[in-house]
Amino acid sequence: MESCAECGAPSCTELFHALLALDHSRQPPWGPLHSVSVACYQLQHSSQLPADRGAAAWTLLRAYLDGGLDEVTQLVGQARRANSHRVRGPLVRPGTPPPRETPRTPFAVTIEDVAVNGTFPAQDFAARVRSWATATTNAWH
Ligand SMILES: [Zn+2]
């Protein structure tokens, strides 16, 4: 099986779709971590980054690593409110520089590690996502 040129994991696209299906069930532990999982995946696949080149994903991961899920919930809530008022406010805070260059080193943790046997077991899922987020932000430094 060929490894992904960006994150280094084999079958990362299939794994990501499997994870999204779990996220959309809205069940813990997957549902609440949905935005964190997507941010990790995006930042490990710079060719798939949205127009902001990962600034929002980056801010979200920093918030998660600094303040945990509460911080993420707050951030996502702010973005929703901003959208509902049709304000085009990006999800970026002052002092959080967006990533600039694609990391050249392989990521220490990829979606393959989070998936374990491909099923994203609930046990220790949150801990694995945290390692995924840490490895992602470390590689971008
Ligand atoms: Zn990949």
Coordinates of N, CA and C and ligand atoms in Angstrom, one line a residue:
M1 N 0.8 -1.2 0.0 CA 0.0 0.0 0.0 C 0.9 1.3 0.0
E2 N 0.5 2.2 -0.8 CA 1.3 3.4 -0.9 C 1.0 4.4 0.3
S3 N 2.1 5.0 0.7 CA 1.9 6.0 1.8 C 1.5 7.3 1.2
C4 N 0.7 8.1 1.9 CA 0.4 9.4 1.5 C 1.6 10.3 1.5
A5 N 1.7 11.1 0.4 CA 2.9 11.9 0.2 C 2.9 13.1 1.3
E6 N 1.8 13.4 1.8 CA 1.7 14.5 2.7 C 1.8 14.1 4.2
C7 N 0.9 13.2 4.7 CA 1.0 12.8 6.1 C 1.9 11.6 6.3
G8 N 2.1 10.8 5.3 CA 2.9 9.6 5.5 C 2.2 8.4 5.8
A9 N 0.9 8.4 6.1 CA 0.1 7.3 6.4 C -0.5 6.6 5.2
P10 N -0.6 5.3 5.2 CA -1.3 4.6 4.1 C -2.8 4.8 4.3
S11 N -3.6 4.9 3.3 CA -5.1 5.0 3.3 C -5.6 6.1 4.2
C12 N -4.9 7.2 4.3 CA -5.4 8.3 5.2 C -6.8 8.8 4.8
T13 N -7.0 8.8 3.5 CA -8.3 9.4 3.0 C -9.5 8.5 3.5
E14 N -9.3 7.2 3.3 CA -10.4 6.3 3.8 C -10.6 6.4 5.3
L15 N -9.5 6.5 6.0 CA -9.5 6.6 7.5 C -10.3 7.9 7.8
F16 N -10.0 9.0 7.1 CA -10.6 10.3 7.4 C -12.1 10.2 7.2
H17 N -12.5 9.5 6.1 CA -14.0 9.4 5.9 C -14.6 8.5 7.0
A18 N -13.9 7.5 7.5 CA -14.4 6.7 8.6 C -14.6 7.5 9.8
L19 N -13.6 8.4 10.0 CA -13.7 9.2 11.2 C -14.8 10.3 11.1
L20 N -15.0 10.8 9.9 CA -16.1 11.8 9.8 C -17.5 11.1 10.0
A21 N -17.6 9.9 9.6 CA -18.9 9.2 9.8 C -19.1 9.0 11.3
L22 N -18.0 8.8 12.1 CA -18.2 8.7 13.6 C -18.5 10.1 14.1
D23 N -17.9 11.1 13.6 CA -18.1 12.5 14.1 C -19.6 12.8 13.9
H24 N -20.1 12.4 12.8 CA -21.5 12.9 12.5 C -22.5 12.1 13.3
S25 N -22.1 11.1 13.9 CA -23.0 10.4 14.9 C -23.2 11.3 16.1
R26 N -22.4 12.3 16.3 CA -22.4 13.2 17.4 C -22.2 12.5 18.7
Q27 N -21.7 11.3 18.7 CA -21.5 10.6 20.0 C -20.1 11.0 20.5
P28 N -20.0 11.1 21.8 CA -18.7 11.2 22.4 C -18.0 9.8 22.3
P29 N -16.7 9.8 22.2 CA -15.8 10.9 22.2 C -15.5 11.5 20.9
W30 N -16.1 11.0 19.8 CA -15.7 11.5 18.5 C -16.3 12.9 18.2
G31 N -17.7 12.9 18.3 CA -18.4 14.1 18.0 C -17.8 15.4 18.5
P32 N -17.6 15.5 19.9 CA -17.1 16.8 20.4 C -15.7 17.1 19.9
L33 N -15.0 16.2 19.4 CA -13.6 16.5 18.9 C -13.6 16.7 17.4
H34 N -14.7 16.7 16.8 CA -14.8 16.8 15.3 C -13.9 17.9 14.8
S35 N -14.1 19.2 15.3 CA -13.4 20.3 14.7 C -11.9 20.1 14.9
V36 N -11.5 19.5 16.0 CA -10.0 19.2 16.3 C -9.5 18.2 15.3
S37 N -10.2 17.1 15.1 CA -9.8 16.1 14.1 C -9.6 16.7 12.7
V38 N -10.6 17.5 12.3 CA -10.6 18.1 10.9 C -9.4 19.0 10.8
A39 N -9.1 19.8 11.9 CA -8.0 20.7 11.9 C -6.7 20.0 11.7
C40 N -6.5 18.9 12.5 CA -5.3 18.0 12.4 C -5.1 17.5 11.0
Y41 N -6.2 17.0 10.4 CA -6.1 16.4 9.1 C -5.8 17.4 8.1
Q42 N -6.4 18.6 8.1 CA -6.1 19.6 7.2 C -4.7 20.1 7.2
L43 N -4.2 20.2 8.5 CA -2.8 20.7 8.6 C -1.8 19.7 8.3
Q44 N -2.2 18.4 8.2 CA -1.2 17.4 7.7 C -1.4 17.2 6.2
H45 N -2.3 17.9 5.6 CA -2.5 17.8 4.1 C -2.6 19.2 3.6
S46 N -1.4 19.9 3.4 CA -1.4 21.3 3.1 C -2.0 21.6 1.7
S47 N -2.1 20.5 0.9 CA -2.7 20.8 -0.5 C -4.2 20.9 -0.3
Q48 N -4.7 20.4 0.8 CA -6.2 20.5 1.0 C -6.6 21.6 1.9
L49 N -5.7 22.5 2.2 CA -6.0 23.6 3.1 C -7.0 24.6 2.5
P50 N -7.9 25.1 3.3 CA -8.9 26.1 2.7 C -8.1 27.4 2.4
A51 N -8.9 28.3 1.9 CA -8.3 29.6 1.4 C -7.5 30.3 2.4
D52 N -7.8 30.1 3.7 CA -7.0 30.9 4.7 C -5.7 30.2 5.0
R53 N -5.4 29.2 4.2 CA -4.1 28.4 4.3 C -3.9 27.9 5.7
G54 N -4.9 27.5 6.4 CA -4.8 26.8 7.6 C -4.8 27.7 8.9
A55 N -5.1 29.0 8.7 CA -5.0 29.9 9.8 C -6.1 29.5 10.9
A56 N -7.3 29.2 10.4 CA -8.4 28.8 11.3 C -8.1 27.5 12.0
A57 N -7.6 26.5 11.2 CA -7.3 25.2 11.8 C -6.2 25.3 12.8
W58 N -5.2 26.2 12.5 CA -4.1 26.4 13.4 C -4.5 27.0 14.7
T59 N -5.4 28.0 14.6 CA -5.9 28.7 15.8 C -6.7 27.7 16.7
L60 N -7.4 26.9 16.0 CA -8.2 25.9 16.7 C -7.4 24.9 17.5
L61 N -6.3 24.4 16.8 CA -5.4 23.4 17.5 C -4.7 24.1 18.7
R62 N -4.3 25.3 18.5 CA -3.6 26.0 19.6 C -4.5 26.2 20.7
A63 N -5.8 26.5 20.5 CA -6.8 26.7 21.5 C -7.0 25.4 22.2
Y64 N -7.0 24.3 21.5 CA -7.3 23.0 22.1 C -6.1 22.6 22.9
L65 N -4.9 22.8 22.5 CA -3.7 22.4 23.2 C -3.5 23.3 24.5
D66 N -3.9 24.5 24.4 CA -3.7 25.4 25.5 C -4.9 25.4 26.5
G67 N -6.1 25.2 26.0 CA -7.2 25.3 26.9 C -8.2 24.2 26.9
G68 N -7.9 23.2 26.1 CA -8.8 22.0 26.0 C -10.1 22.3 25.2
L69 N -11.0 21.3 25.4 CA -12.2 21.4 24.6 C -13.1 22.6 24.9
D70 N -13.0 23.1 26.1 CA -13.8 24.3 26.5 C -13.4 25.5 25.6
E71 N -12.1 25.6 25.4 CA -11.6 26.7 24.6 C -12.1 26.5 23.2
V72 N -12.1 25.3 22.7 CA -12.5 25.0 21.3 C -14.0 25.4 21.1
T73 N -14.8 24.9 22.1 CA -16.2 25.2 22.0 C -16.5 26.7 22.0
Q74 N -15.7 27.5 22.8 CA -15.9 28.9 22.8 C -15.6 29.5 21.4
L75 N -14.5 29.0 20.9 CA -14.0 29.5 19.6 C -15.0 29.2 18.5
V76 N -15.5 28.0 18.5 CA -16.4 27.6 17.4 C -17.7 28.4 17.6
G77 N -18.1 28.6 18.9 CA -19.3 29.4 19.1 C -19.2 30.9 18.6
Q78 N -18.0 31.4 18.8 CA -17.7 32.8 18.3 C -17.8 32.8 16.8
A79 N -17.3 31.8 16.1 CA -17.3 31.8 14.7 C -18.8 31.7 14.2
R80 N -19.6 30.8 14.9 CA -21.0 30.7 14.5 C -21.7 32.0 14.6
R81 N -21.5 32.7 15.8 CA -22.2 33.9 16.0 C -21.8 34.9 14.9
A82 N -20.5 34.9 14.6 CA -20.0 35.9 13.6 C -20.6 35.6 12.2
N83 N -20.8 34.3 11.9 CA -21.4 33.9 10.7 C -22.9 34.3 10.6
S84 N -23.5 34.1 11.8 CA -25.0 34.4 11.8 C -25.2 35.9 11.7
H85 N -24.2 36.7 12.0 CA -24.4 38.2 11.7 C -23.8 38.6 10.4
R86 N -23.5 37.6 9.6 CA -22.9 37.8 8.3 C -21.6 38.7 8.4
V87 N -20.9 38.6 9.4 CA -19.6 39.3 9.5 C -18.6 38.3 9.1
R88 N -17.8 38.7 8.1 CA -16.8 37.8 7.6 C -15.5 37.9 8.5
G89 N -15.7 37.4 9.8 CA -14.6 37.5 10.7 C -13.9 36.1 10.7
P90 N -12.6 36.1 10.3 CA -11.9 34.8 10.3 C -11.7 34.4 11.8
L91 N -11.5 33.1 11.9 CA -11.4 32.5 13.2 C -9.9 32.6 13.6
V92 N -9.4 33.8 13.6 CA -8.0 34.0 13.9 C -7.8 35.0 15.0
R93 N -7.0 34.8 16.0 CA -6.8 35.7 17.0 C -5.5 36.4 16.8
P94 N -5.4 37.6 17.3 CA -4.1 38.3 17.2 C -3.0 37.5 17.9
G95 N -1.9 37.4 17.3 CA -0.8 36.7 18.0 C -0.7 35.2 17.7
T96 N -1.6 34.7 16.9 CA -1.4 33.3 16.5 C -1.1 33.3 15.0
P97 N 0.2 33.2 14.7 CA 0.5 33.2 13.3 C 0.1 31.9 12.6
P98 N -0.5 32.1 11.4 CA -0.8 30.8 10.6 C 0.4 30.2 10.1
P99 N 0.4 28.9 9.9 CA 1.5 28.2 9.4 C 1.9 28.7 8.0
R100 N 3.2 28.7 7.7 CA 3.7 29.3 6.5 C 4.2 28.3 5.5
E101 N 4.9 27.3 6.0 CA 5.5 26.3 5.0 C 5.0 24.9 5.4
T102 N 4.9 24.1 4.3 CA 4.6 22.7 4.5 C 5.8 22.1 5.3
P103 N 5.5 21.4 6.3 CA 6.6 20.7 7.0 C 7.2 19.6 6.1
R104 N 8.5 19.5 6.2 CA 9.2 18.5 5.4 C 9.4 17.2 6.1
T105 N 9.4 17.3 7.4 CA 9.6 16.1 8.2 C 8.3 15.3 8.3
P106 N 8.4 14.0 8.5 CA 7.2 13.2 8.6 C 6.6 13.5 10.0
F107 N 5.3 13.4 10.1 CA 4.6 13.6 11.3 C 4.8 12.5 12.3
A108 N 5.0 12.8 13.6 CA 5.2 11.7 14.6 C 3.9 10.9 14.8
V109 N 2.8 11.6 14.6 CA 1.5 10.9 14.8 C 0.6 11.3 13.6
T110 N 0.0 10.3 13.0 CA -0.9 10.6 11.9 C -2.3 10.0 12.2
I111 N -3.2 10.1 11.3 CA -4.5 9.6 11.5 C -4.5 8.1 11.6
E112 N -3.5 7.5 11.1 CA -3.3 6.0 11.2 C -3.2 5.6 12.7
D113 N -2.4 6.4 13.4 CA -2.2 6.1 14.8 C -3.5 6.3 15.6
V114 N -4.2 7.4 15.2 CA -5.5 7.7 15.9 C -6.5 6.6 15.7
A115 N -6.5 6.0 14.4 CA -7.4 5.0 14.0 C -7.1 3.6 14.7
V116 N -5.9 3.4 15.2 CA -5.4 2.2 15.8 C -5.6 1.0 14.8
N117 N -6.7 0.3 14.8 CA -6.9 -0.8 13.9 C -7.9 -0.4 12.8
G118 N -8.1 0.9 12.6 CA -8.9 1.4 11.5 C -10.3 1.8 12.0
T119 N -10.6 1.5 13.3 CA -12.0 1.8 13.8 C -12.1 2.9 14.8
F120 N -11.0 3.6 15.1 CA -11.0 4.7 16.0 C -11.7 4.3 17.3
P121 N -11.1 3.3 18.0 CA -11.8 2.9 19.3 C -12.0 4.1 20.3
A122 N -13.1 4.0 21.0 CA -13.4 5.1 21.9 C -12.4 5.2 23.0
Q123 N -11.9 4.1 23.5 CA -11.0 4.1 24.6 C -9.7 4.9 24.2
D124 N -9.4 5.9 25.0 CA -8.2 6.7 24.8 C -8.2 7.5 23.5
F125 N -9.4 7.6 22.9 CA -9.5 8.4 21.6 C -9.0 9.8 21.9
A126 N -9.6 10.4 22.9 CA -9.2 11.8 23.2 C -7.7 12.0 23.4
A127 N -7.1 11.1 24.0 CA -5.6 11.2 24.3 C -4.9 11.0 22.9
R128 N -5.4 10.2 22.1 CA -4.7 10.0 20.8 C -4.9 11.3 19.9
V129 N -6.1 11.9 20.0 CA -6.3 13.1 19.2 C -5.3 14.2 19.7
R130 N -5.2 14.2 21.1 CA -4.3 15.3 21.6 C -2.8 15.0 21.1
S131 N -2.4 13.8 21.0 CA -1.0 13.5 20.5 C -1.0 13.9 19.0
W132 N -2.1 13.7 18.3 CA -2.1 14.0 16.9 C -2.0 15.5 16.7
A133 N -2.7 16.3 17.6 CA -2.7 17.7 17.5 C -1.3 18.3 17.9
T134 N -0.7 17.6 18.9 CA 0.7 18.1 19.3 C 1.7 17.8 18.2
A135 N 1.6 16.6 17.6 CA 2.6 16.2 16.5 C 2.4 17.2 15.3
T136 N 1.2 17.5 15.1 CA 0.9 18.4 13.9 C 1.5 19.8 14.1
T137 N 1.2 20.4 15.3 CA 1.7 21.8 15.5 C 3.2 21.7 15.7
N138 N 3.8 20.7 16.3 CA 5.2 20.6 16.4 C 5.9 20.6 15.0
A139 N 5.3 19.9 14.1 CA 5.9 19.7 12.8 C 5.9 21.1 12.0
W140 N 4.9 21.9 12.3 CA 4.8 23.2 11.6 C 5.7 24.2 12.2
H141 N 6.3 24.0 13.3 CA 7.1 25.0 13.9 C 8.4 25.3 13.1
Ligands
ZN1 ZN -2.4 11.7 4.2

